[in-house]
Amino acid sequence: MRLLSRKATCNTHGQDSSYFLGWEEYEKNPYDEIKNPTGIIQMGLAENQLSFDLLESWLANNPDAAVFKKDGQSIFRELALFQDYHGLPAFKKALVDFMAEIRGNRVTFDQNKIVLTAGATSANETLMFCLAEPGEAFLLPTPYYPGFDRDLKWRTGVEIVPIQCASSNGFQITAPALEEAYLEAQRRNLRVKGVLVTNPSNPLGTTMSRSELNLLVNFITAKGIHLISDEIYSGTVFSSPGFISIMEVLKDRKCENTEVWKRVHIVYSLSKDLGLPGFRVGAIYSNDEMVVSAATKMSSFGLVSSQTQYLLSALLSDNKFTKNYISENQRRLKQRQKLLVKGLEKAGISCLKSNAGLFCWVNMKHLLRSNTFEAEMELWKKIVYDVNLNISPGSSCHCTEPGWFRVCFANMSEETLKLAMDRLKSFVDSISKTTSHQMVKNSRKKYLTKWVFRLSFHDRGPKER
Amino acid sequence: MNMLSYKASSDSHGQESSYFLGWQEYEKNPYHQLQNPNGIVQMGLAENQLSFDLLESWLENNPDSVGFKRNGESVFRELALFQDYHGLPAFKNALVEFMAEIRRNKVKLDPNKLVLTAGSTSANETLMFCLAERGDAFLLPTPYYPGFDRDLKWRTEVEIVPIHCSSSNGFRITMPALEKAHQRALKLDLKVKGILITNPSNPLGISMTRNELNLLISFAMAKHIHIVSDEIFSGTVFDCPNYISIAEVLMDRQLANSEISRCIHIVYSLSKDLGLSGFRVGMIYSNNETVVSAATKMSSFGLVSSQTQYLLSNMLSDKKFTGKYLKENQKRLKKRKQMLVSGLQNAGIRCLKSNAGLFCWVDMRHLLSTQTFEAEKELWKKILGEVGLNISPGSSCHCSEPGWFRMCFANMSEETLTVAMERIKDFAQSVTSTRNRKITMYHQMICDQRSLINKWVSKLSSHDRESDR
């Protein structure tokens, strides 16, 4: 008899993908300005390290929140015992207000519709458990976050069917692509329960347009399915067009309290906007009472530490702080993205025009030996092992076109980013030299052949006459 | 089409049980010494509120741990970014040493075999995902913690088959009971993947004997199945016999590196021993590399907040503190349990002799109108509604005999416990006196009837005799 479950022994956790392997290589040889200046620079981790000073200064000015005090009184016992899966009310209130603030208060959220979970990883899995049976499917636009293969599928038994997006239109979702994905699911005998999008997109770094969002609403209405909008990067939108949340579109279409309104669920987290992935704060927001009720019970399997809920409820209730943080953080992200884009430009590399996220979607098609995923893997390996940059290959994000890479910019210092850009430029320059050298060699070959041909023709000429 | 999954729309979460309903009633009308002295006293929540002062005093003396500082330097950024599912090394080191300390250092544990999870709720579910498929079964001795019906079965779709234990031998696990449960599973067409025990037991409050543990290991070896030993109450053993962990028995039987040792997994948590249920700190300890590896990845779905890991790694690394804490905590638990036992005795109520846990397993069979679960439910409702005590009925713990209740003693002040004891005494007396009255009335009725019949008979016979002259 099989001793362990299939889940434990197979690799559907998806962690053999290059996304995680590059990470491992980095761990073995991590760059350090002083201790290991030739080490691998981590550009595969979508972390936001740009605004910690703002958080640290808030903490220094508000010591009570971290030491279990409220108005000078200790609330340690209260917090130590607080394991109510409904969550700390003050925290939920602060969180929904923060979410509304990020959306320019064009939409507001009800704290009774939010469910706290240990990170968005937990939120996404929980939604799968609530909305789908094993063997059913969710449609996801490609390219998508590699972690979804584990988070959405592994223990839930749910399948992912890709909605193929192409560079020809900036990887935007189209109606034909949606229909094709739906048909593909049917061909594979999978019942489609919904669509899951990440908006702003990881790895694209772009916000969805109003027309894409409308398209999605039309599609899920027509098919009678769910829409999950993972908006964990919503606070990282640093330039126009601004962020349009799916809730805003529903509101504008006067869909409140309709059937479709109950089938749209938002996932959020403080891991990207606030740069606090270690604190494990995620959330599900849903207008469907049953989903909220079931997800709340399921959150027992991944509650947020009350110590952390309390600290962050104090932080996020400070409106002066949040207002300043949101705008300053976005300003710094914008500046840093420009640095990356310019650096890439210098190396003759372009990227998808982006307005959000902690990364750029970089076009290295011209550096591929051939327009294949094998060539992409080759290039990726070179970049990891020779150039010493860990970046994420598009294939790990299920991109349908080889040659795209996700390169992060917010998880290192400016100096490190500049160094990374220098390395990349050197690499590209060396390829060009090799390529032009190769081209010269190739053209020499051609010349030789012509001459040889001419010779032989000449020989043949007079004799054969 | 069904819009939501079966899991979301059914009640397979098991939360319609009385265990949770009593909780809800309490929430509506909670006892408060001043604000609501007639409210319901919560005796259904296995929390440890007795030793917070010790924790608070440690916190005061160690402000760096909550201030994200190490040796005066800020570690905020490091912690904010730390989401490695391998867990904070310093925390895991401190935890295995704390666990060993609880086991009187009879075992040595390896931090690389420890997986951190958001509470033991998460640990138990994760183990099910690792060890069993949908439709497989785990055997659990009854009575057991009602939450298992949700934690082990809901999303995993694993089944639970009970190992029936009875009061005749103090609810100890026997070989016949194990075999019977295994047979029953086979009859139900379920593949048994393992046994899950809670040691010390919830709701019994007793630690397992060496005998029981040996029995379990032999059984698991024979059937090639796993044992999950949920040891979350291990630090609450306040009386002899000393706590024996399954890890110790394995060692004593020289099975430390054997096949069976890779099938035995321990679950632990800081929710009971340290009373920190809100901080969500649980863990799985396993000698099985594959389990550790899979469980580690699965812990992504319920990691412990790095803020909390840091605080507690400091606290538990303070050996002076942990030694003092464990001893003092156990002393207070013992005293409080004795208060409950005495109070119940005063009310003519007995309970299972216990040496651990935050509750007693109370025998109220004599207060039942009939030896049925309906009568138990009736009694429970009376105690909840009229007496104003939320206690957990044995049926919610799948006990096979009606009349047993779990009563918690460590989640309230001494004063509140005293109030609860008075209420139960009054109630028990009233039940007894009502019963006595009823008995008296019944006897009186019988006597009256008898005397009526006697009179009539004697009238008849005297009449007859008169006619005969």
Short mmCIF file of N, CA and C in Angstrom, two decimals, chain B residues 268-322:
data_model
loop_
_atom_site.label_atom_id
_atom_site.label_comp_id
_atom_site.label_asym_id
_atom_site.label_seq_id
_atom_site.Cartn_x
_atom_site.Cartn_y
_atom_site.Cartn_z
N TYR B 268 2.56 19.57 17.48
CA TYR B 268 2.68 20.39 18.69
C TYR B 268 2.22 21.80 18.40
N SER B 269 2.05 22.58 19.47
CA SER B 269 1.56 23.96 19.32
C SER B 269 1.83 24.70 20.61
N LEU B 270 1.86 26.03 20.54
CA LEU B 270 2.08 26.81 21.75
C LEU B 270 0.76 27.37 22.30
N SER B 271 -0.35 26.88 21.76
CA SER B 271 -1.65 27.42 22.13
C SER B 271 -2.11 27.02 23.52
N LYS B 272 -1.66 25.86 23.97
CA LYS B 272 -2.17 25.37 25.26
C LYS B 272 -1.14 25.56 26.37
N ASP B 273 0.09 25.11 26.10
CA ASP B 273 1.12 25.21 27.13
C ASP B 273 1.43 26.67 27.46
N LEU B 274 1.56 27.50 26.42
CA LEU B 274 1.88 28.90 26.65
C LEU B 274 0.64 29.79 26.60
N GLY B 275 -0.50 29.22 26.24
CA GLY B 275 -1.72 30.02 26.20
C GLY B 275 -1.76 31.01 25.05
N LEU B 276 -0.97 30.77 24.01
CA LEU B 276 -0.86 31.76 22.94
C LEU B 276 -1.63 31.36 21.68
N SER B 277 -2.89 30.98 21.87
CA SER B 277 -3.67 30.51 20.73
C SER B 277 -3.82 31.56 19.63
N GLY B 278 -3.74 32.83 19.99
CA GLY B 278 -3.91 33.89 18.98
C GLY B 278 -2.71 34.05 18.08
N PHE B 279 -1.56 33.54 18.51
CA PHE B 279 -0.34 33.76 17.75
C PHE B 279 -0.12 32.74 16.64
N ARG B 280 -0.95 31.68 16.64
CA ARG B 280 -0.92 30.69 15.56
C ARG B 280 0.45 30.06 15.38
N VAL B 281 0.88 29.34 16.39
CA VAL B 281 2.15 28.65 16.27
C VAL B 281 1.94 27.16 16.46
N GLY B 282 2.07 26.43 15.35
CA GLY B 282 1.92 24.99 15.42
C GLY B 282 3.09 24.35 14.71
N MET B 283 3.19 23.04 14.81
CA MET B 283 4.28 22.39 14.11
C MET B 283 4.06 20.90 13.96
N ILE B 284 4.78 20.35 12.97
CA ILE B 284 4.80 18.92 12.71
C ILE B 284 6.23 18.48 12.92
N TYR B 285 6.41 17.37 13.64
CA TYR B 285 7.74 16.80 13.78
C TYR B 285 7.70 15.41 13.19
N SER B 286 8.58 15.15 12.22
CA SER B 286 8.54 13.83 11.59
C SER B 286 9.93 13.35 11.21
N ASN B 287 10.16 12.05 11.36
CA ASN B 287 11.42 11.43 10.95
C ASN B 287 11.41 11.08 9.47
N ASN B 288 10.26 11.31 8.85
CA ASN B 288 10.10 10.93 7.45
C ASN B 288 10.44 12.12 6.56
N GLU B 289 11.56 11.99 5.84
CA GLU B 289 12.04 13.13 5.02
C GLU B 289 11.02 13.60 4.00
N THR B 290 10.33 12.64 3.40
CA THR B 290 9.35 13.00 2.37
C THR B 290 8.22 13.80 2.98
N VAL B 291 7.81 13.36 4.17
CA VAL B 291 6.73 14.09 4.85
C VAL B 291 7.20 15.49 5.21
N VAL B 292 8.41 15.58 5.76
CA VAL B 292 8.93 16.90 6.13
C VAL B 292 9.01 17.80 4.90
N SER B 293 9.48 17.23 3.80
CA SER B 293 9.62 18.01 2.58
C SER B 293 8.27 18.49 2.05
N ALA B 294 7.31 17.56 1.97
CA ALA B 294 6.00 17.93 1.44
C ALA B 294 5.28 18.89 2.39
N ALA B 295 5.36 18.59 3.69
CA ALA B 295 4.67 19.44 4.67
C ALA B 295 5.27 20.84 4.69
N THR B 296 6.57 20.92 4.47
CA THR B 296 7.23 22.23 4.43
C THR B 296 6.66 23.07 3.30
N LYS B 297 6.54 22.46 2.13
CA LYS B 297 5.98 23.21 1.00
C LYS B 297 4.53 23.56 1.28
N MET B 298 3.80 22.63 1.88
CA MET B 298 2.38 22.90 2.16
C MET B 298 2.22 23.99 3.22
N SER B 299 3.24 24.15 4.03
CA SER B 299 3.12 25.17 5.08
C SER B 299 3.01 26.57 4.48
N SER B 300 3.30 26.70 3.17
CA SER B 300 3.10 27.98 2.48
C SER B 300 1.69 28.49 2.67
N PHE B 301 0.76 27.55 2.88
CA PHE B 301 -0.64 27.94 3.00
C PHE B 301 -1.00 28.38 4.42
N GLY B 302 -0.01 28.31 5.29
CA GLY B 302 -0.26 28.72 6.67
C GLY B 302 1.06 28.87 7.40
N LEU B 303 1.82 29.90 7.02
CA LEU B 303 3.11 30.15 7.66
C LEU B 303 2.88 30.93 8.96
N VAL B 304 3.85 30.83 9.85
CA VAL B 304 3.78 31.61 11.08
C VAL B 304 4.37 32.99 10.81
N SER B 305 3.69 34.02 11.27
CA SER B 305 4.18 35.39 11.08
C SER B 305 5.60 35.51 11.60
N SER B 306 6.49 36.10 10.79
CA SER B 306 7.89 36.23 11.20
C SER B 306 8.02 37.09 12.46
N GLN B 307 7.09 38.03 12.60
CA GLN B 307 7.09 38.88 13.79
C GLN B 307 6.92 38.01 15.04
N THR B 308 6.03 37.05 14.94
CA THR B 308 5.74 36.15 16.05
C THR B 308 6.87 35.14 16.24
N GLN B 309 7.42 34.63 15.12
CA GLN B 309 8.53 33.69 15.22
C GLN B 309 9.68 34.32 15.98
N TYR B 310 9.95 35.58 15.66
CA TYR B 310 11.08 36.25 16.28
C TYR B 310 10.87 36.43 17.78
N LEU B 311 9.70 36.93 18.14
CA LEU B 311 9.39 37.13 19.57
C LEU B 311 9.56 35.82 20.34
N LEU B 312 8.96 34.77 19.83
CA LEU B 312 8.95 33.51 20.57
C LEU B 312 10.29 32.78 20.52
N SER B 313 11.08 33.02 19.47
CA SER B 313 12.39 32.37 19.44
C SER B 313 13.22 32.93 20.60
N ASN B 314 13.07 34.22 20.86
CA ASN B 314 13.79 34.82 21.98
C ASN B 314 13.30 34.28 23.31
N MET B 315 11.98 34.21 23.43
CA MET B 315 11.40 33.76 24.69
C MET B 315 11.79 32.33 25.00
N LEU B 316 11.67 31.47 24.01
CA LEU B 316 11.95 30.06 24.26
C LEU B 316 13.42 29.73 24.34
N SER B 317 14.27 30.64 23.84
CA SER B 317 15.71 30.42 23.96
C SER B 317 16.18 30.74 25.37
N ASP B 318 15.32 31.45 26.10
CA ASP B 318 15.66 31.83 27.47
C ASP B 318 15.36 30.64 28.38
N LYS B 319 16.39 29.79 28.57
CA LYS B 319 16.15 28.53 29.27
C LYS B 319 15.77 28.74 30.73
N LYS B 320 16.30 29.83 31.29
CA LYS B 320 15.95 30.13 32.68
C LYS B 320 14.44 30.35 32.76
N PHE B 321 13.94 31.07 31.78
CA PHE B 321 12.52 31.37 31.76
C PHE B 321 11.69 30.12 31.51
N THR B 322 12.06 29.33 30.53
CA THR B 322 11.22 28.18 30.16
C THR B 322 11.13 27.17 31.30
#
